[in-house]
Structure formats: C-alpha cells, structure tokens
Coordinates of C-alpha atoms and ligand atoms in Angstrom, one line a residue:
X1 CA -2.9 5.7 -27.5
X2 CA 0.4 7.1 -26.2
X3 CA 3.6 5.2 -24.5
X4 CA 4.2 6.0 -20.6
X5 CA 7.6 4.7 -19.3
X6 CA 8.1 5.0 -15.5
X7 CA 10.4 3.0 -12.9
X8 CA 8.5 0.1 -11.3
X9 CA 10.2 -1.7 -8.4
X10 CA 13.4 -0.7 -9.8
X11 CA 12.5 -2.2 -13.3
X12 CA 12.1 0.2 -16.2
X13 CA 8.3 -0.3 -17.2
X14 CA 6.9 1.1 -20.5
X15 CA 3.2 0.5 -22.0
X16 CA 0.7 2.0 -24.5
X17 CA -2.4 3.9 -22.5
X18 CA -5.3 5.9 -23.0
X19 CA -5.3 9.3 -21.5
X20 CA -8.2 8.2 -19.2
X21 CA -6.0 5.4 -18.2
X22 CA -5.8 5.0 -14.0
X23 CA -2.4 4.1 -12.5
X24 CA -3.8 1.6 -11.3
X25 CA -5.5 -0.3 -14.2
X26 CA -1.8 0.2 -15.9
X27 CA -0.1 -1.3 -13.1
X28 CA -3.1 -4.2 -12.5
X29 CA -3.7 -4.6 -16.6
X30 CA -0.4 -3.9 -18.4
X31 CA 2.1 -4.8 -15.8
X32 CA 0.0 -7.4 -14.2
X33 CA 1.3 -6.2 -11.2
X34 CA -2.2 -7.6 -9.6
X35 CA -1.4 -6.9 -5.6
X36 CA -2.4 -3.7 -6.5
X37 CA -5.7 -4.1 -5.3
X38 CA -8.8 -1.8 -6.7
X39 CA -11.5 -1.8 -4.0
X40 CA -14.0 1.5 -5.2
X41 CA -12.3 3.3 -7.6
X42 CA -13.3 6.2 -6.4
X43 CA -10.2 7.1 -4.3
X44 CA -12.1 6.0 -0.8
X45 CA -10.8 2.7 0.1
X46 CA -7.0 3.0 -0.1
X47 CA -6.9 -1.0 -1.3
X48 CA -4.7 1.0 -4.2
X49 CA -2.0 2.5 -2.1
X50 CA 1.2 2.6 -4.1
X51 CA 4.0 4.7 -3.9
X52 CA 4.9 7.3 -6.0
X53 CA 8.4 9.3 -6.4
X54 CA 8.3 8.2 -1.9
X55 CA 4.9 9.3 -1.3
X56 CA 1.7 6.9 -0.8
X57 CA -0.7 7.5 -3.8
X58 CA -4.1 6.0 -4.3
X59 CA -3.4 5.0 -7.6
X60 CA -6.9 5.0 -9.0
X61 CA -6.9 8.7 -8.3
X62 CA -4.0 9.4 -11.0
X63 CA -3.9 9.3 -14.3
X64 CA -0.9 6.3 -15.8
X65 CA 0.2 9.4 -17.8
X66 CA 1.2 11.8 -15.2
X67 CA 3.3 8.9 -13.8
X68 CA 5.5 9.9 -16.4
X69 CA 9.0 9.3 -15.9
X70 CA 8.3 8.9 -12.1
X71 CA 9.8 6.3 -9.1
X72 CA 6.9 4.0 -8.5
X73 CA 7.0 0.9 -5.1
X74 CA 3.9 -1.5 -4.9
X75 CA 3.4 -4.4 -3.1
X76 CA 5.6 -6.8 -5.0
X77 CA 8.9 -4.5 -4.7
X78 CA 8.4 -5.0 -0.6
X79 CA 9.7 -8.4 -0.2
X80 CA 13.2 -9.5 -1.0
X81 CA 14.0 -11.1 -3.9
X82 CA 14.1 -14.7 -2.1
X83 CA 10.4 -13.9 -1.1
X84 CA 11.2 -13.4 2.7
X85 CA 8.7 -10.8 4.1
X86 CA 10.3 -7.0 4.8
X87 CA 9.8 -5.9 8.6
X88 CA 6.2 -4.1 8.1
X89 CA 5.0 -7.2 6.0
X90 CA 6.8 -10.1 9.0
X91 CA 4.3 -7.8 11.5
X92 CA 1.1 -7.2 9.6
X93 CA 2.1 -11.5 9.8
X94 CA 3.0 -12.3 13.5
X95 CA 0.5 -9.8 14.8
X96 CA -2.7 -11.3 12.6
X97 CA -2.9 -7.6 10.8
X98 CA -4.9 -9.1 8.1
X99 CA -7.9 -11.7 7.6
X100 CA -9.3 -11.7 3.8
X101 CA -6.4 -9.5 2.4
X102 CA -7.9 -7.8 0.2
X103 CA -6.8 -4.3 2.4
X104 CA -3.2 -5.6 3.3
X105 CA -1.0 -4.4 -0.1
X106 CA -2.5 -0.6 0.6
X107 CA -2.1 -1.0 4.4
X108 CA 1.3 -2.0 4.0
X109 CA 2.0 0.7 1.6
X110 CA 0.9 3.4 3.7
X111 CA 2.1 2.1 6.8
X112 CA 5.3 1.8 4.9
X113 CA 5.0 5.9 4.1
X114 CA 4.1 6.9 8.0
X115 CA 7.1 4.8 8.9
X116 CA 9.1 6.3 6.3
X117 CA 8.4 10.3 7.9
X118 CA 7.7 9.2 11.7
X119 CA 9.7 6.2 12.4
X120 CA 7.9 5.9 15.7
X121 CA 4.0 7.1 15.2
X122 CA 1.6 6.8 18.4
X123 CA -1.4 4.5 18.0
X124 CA -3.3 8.0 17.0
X125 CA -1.2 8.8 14.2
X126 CA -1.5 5.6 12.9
X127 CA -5.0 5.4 13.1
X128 CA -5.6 9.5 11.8
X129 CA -2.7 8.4 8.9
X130 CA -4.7 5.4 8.1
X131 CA -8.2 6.9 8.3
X132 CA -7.7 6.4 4.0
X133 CA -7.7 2.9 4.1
X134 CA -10.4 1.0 4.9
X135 CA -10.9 -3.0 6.1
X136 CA -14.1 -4.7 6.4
X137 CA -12.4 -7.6 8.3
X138 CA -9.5 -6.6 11.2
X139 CA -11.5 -4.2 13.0
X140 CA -8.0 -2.3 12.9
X141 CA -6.5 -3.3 16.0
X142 CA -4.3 -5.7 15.1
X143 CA -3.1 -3.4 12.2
X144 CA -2.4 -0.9 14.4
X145 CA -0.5 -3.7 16.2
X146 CA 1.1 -4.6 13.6
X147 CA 2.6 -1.0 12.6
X148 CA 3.8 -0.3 16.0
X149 CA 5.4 -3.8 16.1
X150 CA 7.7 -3.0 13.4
X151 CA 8.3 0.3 14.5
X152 CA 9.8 -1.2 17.3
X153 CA 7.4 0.1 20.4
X154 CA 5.2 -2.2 22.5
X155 CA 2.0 -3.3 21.4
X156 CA 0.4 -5.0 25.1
X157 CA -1.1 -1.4 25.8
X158 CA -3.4 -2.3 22.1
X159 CA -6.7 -3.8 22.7
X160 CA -7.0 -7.0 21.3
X161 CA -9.6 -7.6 18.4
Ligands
FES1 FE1 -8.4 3.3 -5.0 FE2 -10.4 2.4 -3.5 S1 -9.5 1.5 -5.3 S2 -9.1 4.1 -3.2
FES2 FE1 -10.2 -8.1 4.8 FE2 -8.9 -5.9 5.5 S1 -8.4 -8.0 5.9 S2 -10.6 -6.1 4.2

C-alpha cells in the first residue's frame, strides 16, 4: 500500500491504495464520492467521467496513483454548496436529459469539458464529443437538448425523443 493525496472538489483528499487501484474505485471506495458511477470498467461507457487537472478523464482508465498531486472535479463539486443545480445540471433537468441516471454524472462531466473549450458546440460536436458516453435510456436527444440549452442556443430545431 502507498498514500495518494490529490485535490477533490477543492478539498485536500489523501488515502492508502494499491498500485492496481482505479481512480475510480478510490474516489467511489475511499472517498465515497459514489456519483461517480462505474458502468464497464473497461473505459467504454463514460458513466466514469471525472475531471482531471480541467480535462474529462474516464476514471476507470487511470490508475488513483498517477492522480498524484493532481486537480480532480466530479459530480458532487458541480452544484453549489446550498444544493442548487449549476447551469449544465438545471438543463440536463428542464430538458428531461436523463431517465434512470445512471449516465447523467459522466454526461454532465463531459458536457461540462466541451462547454469548457467550445462554449457554443453544434448538435454534431456534441454528439462526435459524446460518442464516449453511452445511455441505454434517453435515446440522446434530449441530452443533446440539454447541452445546447445551457450553452445558450435554441434547441426547437432538436428532434424530440
Ligand atoms: Fe469507466 Fe465505463 S466505467 S468507461
Ligand atoms: Fe439511463 Fe442514461 S438515463 S443510462
């Protein structure tokens, strides 16, 4: 076992892992940071999606170790401290961007990181930029929705699900 220290939503967060440990079990299993969802493990769903030093990671593709020292955002550092939903999360809301759930924290999180480098994607480069993320639910449309909602553009031209 070794110790890892990184920054976690603004919080110093330090642990004991394994070298084999994932991001995302340290995260889910030390931090209990649980909106961290793992989907496949494999680095196919993007039910993961974190960020990491500003870029969206799928966190069961990284070791907890190489996090090392590094800036890490999930789910529970989106909404303000009184609980009110950011802008991204208020859309994925009004526009019905999510049924089960189980996708939302990595939809948000990469939506969050397009946003972040193209304030004002097209409904392409959302979908290409989201091609890692996968839902079994939405259909996608009202994700898509969703994103260009709180990107500020209009959404009528998206087809409904
Ligand atoms: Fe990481 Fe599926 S759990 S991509
Ligand atoms: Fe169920 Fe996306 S809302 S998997």
């Amino acid at each position: 076992m070794s110790q890892v220290t990184m920054t976690v939503n603004g919080k110093t967060a330090s642990g004991a892992i394994e070298g084999r440990t994932l991001l995302s079990q340290f995260l889910r299993d030390s931090l209990k940071l649980t909106g961290t969802h793992v989907g496949c493990d494999t680095g196919q769903c993007g039910a993961c999606v974190v960020h990491v030093n500003g870029q969206a990671v799928k966190s069961c593709n990284m070791l907890a170790a190489e996090a090392e020292g590094a800036v890490v955002e999930t789910i529970e550092g989106q909404a303000a401290p009184d609980g009110s939903l950011n802008t991204l999360q208020q859309a994925f809301q009004d526009h019905h961007g999510l049924q089960c759930g189980f996708c939302t924290p990595g939809m948000v999180m990469s939506a969050a990181a397009l946003l972040k480098d193209n304030p004002k994607p097209t409904e392409a480069e959302i979908r290409a930029y989201l091609s890692g993320n996968l839902c079994r639910c939405t259909g996608y449309h009202n994700i898509v929705k969703a994103i260009m909602a709180a990107s500020g553009q209009d959404v009528s031209a998206i087809a409904a699900e």
